[in-house]
Short mmCIF file of C-alpha atoms and ligand atoms in Angstrom, two decimals:
data_model
loop_
_atom_site.label_atom_id
_atom_site.label_comp_id
_atom_site.label_asym_id
_atom_site.label_seq_id
_atom_site.Cartn_x
_atom_site.Cartn_y
_atom_site.Cartn_z
CA MET A 1 13.23 40.04 37.79
CA ASN A 2 16.02 37.67 37.64
CA GLN A 3 19.61 37.40 39.36
CA GLN A 4 20.73 39.55 36.22
CA THR A 5 18.07 42.19 36.35
CA LEU A 6 16.79 43.19 39.69
CA SER A 7 13.71 45.00 40.71
CA MET A 8 14.47 48.81 41.30
CA ARG A 9 13.67 48.12 44.63
CA LEU A 10 16.58 45.29 45.33
CA GLU A 11 18.72 46.99 42.61
CA ARG A 12 18.80 50.28 45.85
CA VAL A 13 18.96 47.66 48.24
CA ALA A 14 22.37 46.32 46.24
CA ALA A 15 23.83 49.75 46.48
CA HIS A 16 24.16 49.52 50.04
CA VAL A 17 26.07 46.24 49.91
CA PRO A 18 30.10 47.63 50.56
CA THR A 19 32.50 46.00 47.97
CA GLY A 20 34.18 43.01 49.28
CA ALA A 21 31.22 42.18 51.58
CA GLY A 22 30.63 38.72 53.16
CA LEU A 23 27.05 39.28 52.95
CA ALA A 24 23.53 37.09 54.76
CA ASP A 25 20.97 37.65 52.69
CA ILE A 26 17.73 36.63 55.38
CA GLY A 27 14.52 35.91 53.88
CA SER A 28 16.51 35.57 50.25
CA ASP A 29 13.53 33.72 48.65
CA HIS A 30 14.83 32.77 44.75
CA GLY A 31 18.38 34.30 45.87
CA TYR A 32 18.64 36.59 42.91
CA LEU A 33 19.99 39.44 45.55
CA PRO A 34 23.46 37.63 46.36
CA VAL A 35 23.67 35.83 43.18
CA ALA A 36 23.44 39.16 41.35
CA LEU A 37 25.90 40.64 43.79
CA MET A 38 28.24 37.82 43.19
CA ARG A 39 28.05 37.86 39.34
CA ARG A 40 28.86 41.14 39.74
CA GLY A 41 31.91 40.94 41.67
CA VAL A 42 30.72 42.71 44.14
CA ILE A 43 30.72 40.68 47.10
CA ALA A 44 33.17 38.25 48.45
CA MET A 45 30.84 35.62 49.54
CA ALA A 46 26.94 35.06 50.75
CA VAL A 47 24.64 33.22 52.88
CA ALA A 48 21.01 33.18 51.20
CA GLY A 49 18.68 32.02 54.46
CA GLU A 50 15.40 30.64 53.89
CA VAL A 51 12.73 29.45 56.75
CA ALA A 52 10.12 28.03 53.89
CA LEU A 53 11.03 25.23 51.94
CA THR A 54 9.75 26.45 48.18
CA PRO A 55 12.01 29.39 48.27
CA PHE A 56 14.43 27.55 49.79
CA HIS A 57 14.74 25.55 46.60
CA ALA A 58 14.55 28.27 44.80
CA ALA A 59 17.29 29.98 45.64
CA GLU A 60 19.54 26.62 45.59
CA ARG A 61 18.49 26.39 41.98
CA THR A 62 19.53 29.91 41.28
CA VAL A 63 22.89 29.57 43.25
CA ARG A 64 23.49 26.32 41.35
CA GLU A 65 22.36 27.20 37.61
CA ASN A 66 24.98 30.13 37.90
CA ASP A 67 27.40 28.00 39.32
CA MET A 68 27.94 30.16 42.57
CA THR A 69 28.04 27.34 44.47
CA PRO A 70 31.55 27.34 45.68
CA TRP A 71 30.80 31.16 46.97
CA ILE A 72 27.13 31.07 48.20
CA SER A 73 25.78 29.15 51.03
CA VAL A 74 21.84 28.44 50.72
CA ARG A 75 20.77 27.34 54.72
CA LEU A 76 16.94 26.50 55.34
CA ALA A 77 16.87 28.13 58.73
CA ASN A 78 14.71 30.38 61.02
CA GLY A 79 16.10 34.23 60.79
CA LEU A 80 19.52 34.94 61.84
CA ALA A 81 20.13 30.94 62.41
CA ALA A 82 21.49 30.63 59.00
CA ILE A 83 24.74 32.51 59.71
CA LYS A 84 27.58 30.60 61.45
CA PRO A 85 30.57 32.49 63.50
CA GLU A 86 33.02 31.37 60.69
CA ASP A 87 31.03 32.82 58.04
CA GLU A 88 32.53 36.26 58.93
CA ILE A 89 29.34 37.73 57.87
CA THR A 90 30.07 41.85 57.48
CA ALA A 91 26.73 42.74 55.63
CA ILE A 92 23.07 41.19 56.64
CA SER A 93 20.23 42.25 54.37
CA LEU A 94 16.47 41.71 55.25
CA CYS A 95 14.23 42.87 52.51
CA GLY A 96 10.16 42.54 51.59
CA MET A 97 9.14 41.66 55.09
CA GLY A 98 7.38 43.91 57.41
CA GLY A 99 9.64 46.00 59.95
CA GLU A 100 7.97 44.12 62.83
CA THR A 101 9.45 40.61 61.34
CA ILE A 102 12.54 42.13 60.42
CA ARG A 103 12.63 43.42 64.43
CA ASP A 104 11.87 40.05 65.63
CA ILE A 105 14.54 38.70 63.56
CA LEU A 106 16.88 40.83 64.67
CA ASP A 107 16.35 40.85 67.88
CA SER A 108 15.59 36.89 68.65
CA GLY A 109 19.02 36.29 66.40
CA LYS A 110 20.90 39.42 68.71
CA ALA A 111 23.97 36.57 70.00
CA ARG A 112 24.65 36.20 66.38
CA LEU A 113 25.61 39.90 65.52
CA SER A 114 29.03 40.66 66.22
CA GLY A 115 28.24 44.69 65.85
CA GLN A 116 30.39 45.09 63.29
CA GLU A 117 27.82 44.02 60.48
CA ARG A 118 25.90 46.60 57.88
CA LEU A 119 22.32 46.21 58.41
CA ILE A 120 20.73 47.32 55.18
CA LEU A 121 16.72 46.49 55.73
CA GLN A 122 13.97 46.82 53.16
CA PRO A 123 10.72 47.00 55.48
CA ASN A 124 7.05 46.89 54.04
CA GLY A 125 5.87 48.88 56.43
CA GLY A 126 6.41 48.90 60.47
CA GLU A 127 9.61 51.22 59.96
CA GLN A 128 8.60 52.95 63.14
CA PRO A 129 9.01 50.12 65.35
CA LEU A 130 12.12 48.93 63.45
CA ARG A 131 13.87 52.32 64.01
CA GLN A 132 13.09 52.63 67.44
CA TRP A 133 14.57 48.60 67.94
CA LEU A 134 17.67 50.23 65.68
CA MET A 135 18.08 52.96 68.46
CA GLU A 136 17.76 50.76 71.45
CA GLN A 137 20.21 48.29 70.25
CA GLY A 138 22.85 51.11 69.92
CA TYR A 139 22.51 51.42 65.90
CA ARG A 140 22.82 54.51 63.91
CA ILE A 141 20.90 54.83 60.98
CA LEU A 142 23.42 55.78 58.11
CA CYS A 143 21.42 56.23 54.80
CA GLU A 144 17.56 56.15 54.49
CA GLU A 145 15.36 55.86 50.80
CA VAL A 146 12.12 56.04 49.70
CA LEU A 147 11.41 54.75 46.37
CA ARG A 148 8.33 53.74 44.06
CA GLU A 149 7.86 50.94 42.31
CA ASN A 150 4.67 49.13 40.84
CA ARG A 151 2.54 51.54 42.85
CA PHE A 152 3.99 50.66 46.01
CA ASP A 153 6.15 52.77 48.10
CA TYR A 154 9.48 50.81 49.81
CA GLU A 155 12.02 52.27 52.25
CA ILE A 156 15.42 51.29 52.75
CA ILE A 157 17.24 51.92 55.92
CA VAL A 158 20.87 51.07 56.21
CA ALA A 159 22.55 51.27 59.97
CA GLU A 160 25.53 50.03 61.55
CA ARG A 161 26.47 50.03 65.64
CA ALA A 162 27.62 53.49 66.44
CA GLU A 163 27.42 55.62 69.72
CA PRO A 164 24.12 55.82 71.30
CA VAL A 165 21.95 58.28 69.43
CA THR A 166 18.59 59.24 70.67
CA TYR A 167 15.65 59.65 68.05
CA THR A 168 12.75 61.76 68.51
CA ALA A 169 9.17 60.53 67.94
CA GLU A 170 8.79 62.04 64.53
CA GLU A 171 12.32 61.12 63.73
CA LEU A 172 11.14 57.43 64.75
CA TYR A 173 8.00 57.85 62.74
CA PHE A 174 9.34 59.40 59.52
CA GLY A 175 13.06 58.55 59.43
CA PRO A 176 15.78 60.68 60.84
CA LEU A 177 17.52 61.59 57.43
CA GLN A 178 14.81 61.39 55.37
CA LEU A 179 12.99 64.11 57.54
CA GLN A 180 15.82 66.35 56.67
CA ALA A 181 16.29 65.22 53.00
CA ARG A 182 12.75 65.47 51.96
CA SER A 183 12.93 63.90 48.84
CA PRO A 184 9.88 64.09 46.18
CA ALA A 185 9.73 60.13 46.62
CA PHE A 186 9.42 60.76 50.42
CA VAL A 187 7.10 63.83 49.98
CA ALA A 188 4.78 61.95 47.71
CA LYS A 189 4.62 58.83 50.12
CA TRP A 190 3.38 60.89 53.24
CA GLN A 191 0.59 63.08 50.78
CA ARG A 192 -0.39 59.40 50.06
CA ILE A 193 -0.73 58.51 53.61
CA LEU A 194 -2.10 61.38 54.81
CA ARG A 195 -4.81 61.19 52.56
CA LEU A 196 -5.39 57.81 53.76
CA LYS A 197 -4.92 58.55 57.42
CA GLN A 198 -7.67 61.67 56.98
CA GLN A 199 -10.58 59.34 55.72
CA THR A 200 -9.77 56.80 58.29
CA LEU A 201 -10.56 59.54 60.51
CA SER A 202 -13.83 60.95 59.01
CA HIS A 203 -14.85 57.07 58.58
CA PHE A 204 -14.27 56.74 62.40
CA ALA A 205 -16.10 59.73 63.55
CA ARG A 206 -19.17 58.69 60.99
CA ALA A 207 -18.90 54.95 62.47
CA GLN A 208 -21.83 53.03 64.34
CA GLN A 209 -19.55 51.22 66.70
CA ALA A 210 -17.26 53.40 69.45
CA VAL A 211 -13.60 53.28 67.99
CA PRO A 212 -11.13 53.36 70.92
CA GLU A 213 -10.09 56.65 72.14
CA GLU A 214 -6.26 55.84 71.95
CA LYS A 215 -6.33 54.51 68.40
CA MET A 216 -8.53 58.16 67.35
CA GLN A 217 -5.71 59.79 69.15
CA ASP A 218 -2.83 58.02 67.55
CA ILE A 219 -4.10 58.27 64.12
CA ALA A 220 -5.01 62.50 64.74
CA ARG A 221 -1.32 62.59 66.17
CA HIS A 222 0.09 61.17 62.87
CA VAL A 223 -2.34 63.35 60.89
CA GLN A 224 -0.75 66.49 62.71
CA TRP A 225 2.55 65.47 62.26
CA ILE A 226 2.47 64.89 58.46
CA THR A 227 0.21 67.82 57.90
CA GLU A 228 3.15 69.76 59.56
CA LEU A 229 5.78 68.14 57.69
CA LEU A 230 4.26 68.67 54.38
CA ALA A 231 2.89 72.50 55.32
N1 LIG B 301 14.25 39.16 50.39
C1 LIG B 301 13.88 39.31 49.02
C2 LIG B 301 13.61 40.51 48.63
O1 LIG B 301 13.55 41.30 48.95
O2 LIG B 301 12.85 40.27 47.28
C3 LIG B 301 12.16 38.09 49.16
C4 LIG B 301 11.35 38.68 49.84
S1 LIG B 301 9.44 37.68 50.56
C5 LIG B 301 8.79 38.61 50.30
C6 LIG B 301 9.93 37.35 51.84
C7 LIG B 301 11.05 36.29 51.89
O3 LIG B 301 11.39 35.91 53.53
C8 LIG B 301 10.01 34.85 51.79
O4 LIG B 301 10.45 34.18 50.87
C9 LIG B 301 10.12 34.31 53.59
O5 LIG B 301 9.93 32.81 53.07
C10 LIG B 301 11.28 34.87 54.02
N2 LIG B 301 10.82 35.04 55.50
C11 LIG B 301 10.10 34.81 56.62
N3 LIG B 301 10.61 34.97 57.79
C12 LIG B 301 11.74 34.45 57.79
C13 LIG B 301 12.44 34.20 58.62
N4 LIG B 301 12.04 33.65 59.80
N5 LIG B 301 13.86 33.58 58.88
C14 LIG B 301 13.81 33.57 56.87
N6 LIG B 301 13.35 33.88 55.96
C15 LIG B 301 11.96 34.01 56.53
#
């Protein structure tokens, strides 16, 4: 993967960035996503935010080597602190982090959101709490994808502020749009998770030490939901 050839995961994220966007890619690491989108003429400008020094320097190098310095600002900052009001950001990508981390970055940086930005989120797990936050903050999920690459299942969630929407517990767990579309990648992902959860339940049943009742009930409820989904 590099700034020309993105991974399939980042390629699918890129597909949700609107043409002409001012993109803030938070947790940009090597900066491949904003540089690829700028090279293709998709975005007008970008901010690549990084909290850690090594990836920050990597992003600086990618931007410099591609002569993108006038259009892509690389900033060492925690979360949305990388965004300045004068940037006029219209899309924010947060990819390759846990869903809870993405939620916490959005929540602690709320003051920097105008409410007009498209959020393009690619959580590695923790999708349910992230969707819960989106719902509570008045975001509507516009698009969702599941894809598999290098033996990992990835989810992409695209959201924008809209009229308040209420998702059910199952919709928050599986994704409201994925639940309707039931793509082959989505079904395969949940078949794998069902097997893992059933194994966990049988390990718990044989465990020497007591497993907290609440934890058992949580897993049992999810096993029931997934079984119904796949039926
Ligand atoms: N977004 C890239 C991708 O999807 O390929 C890189 C993902 S990498 C696994 C996660 C990056 O997020 C790391 O470089 C890490 O330093 C950065 N990161 C984690 N927490 C952050 C925060 N609060 N603010 C900015 N960057 C953060």
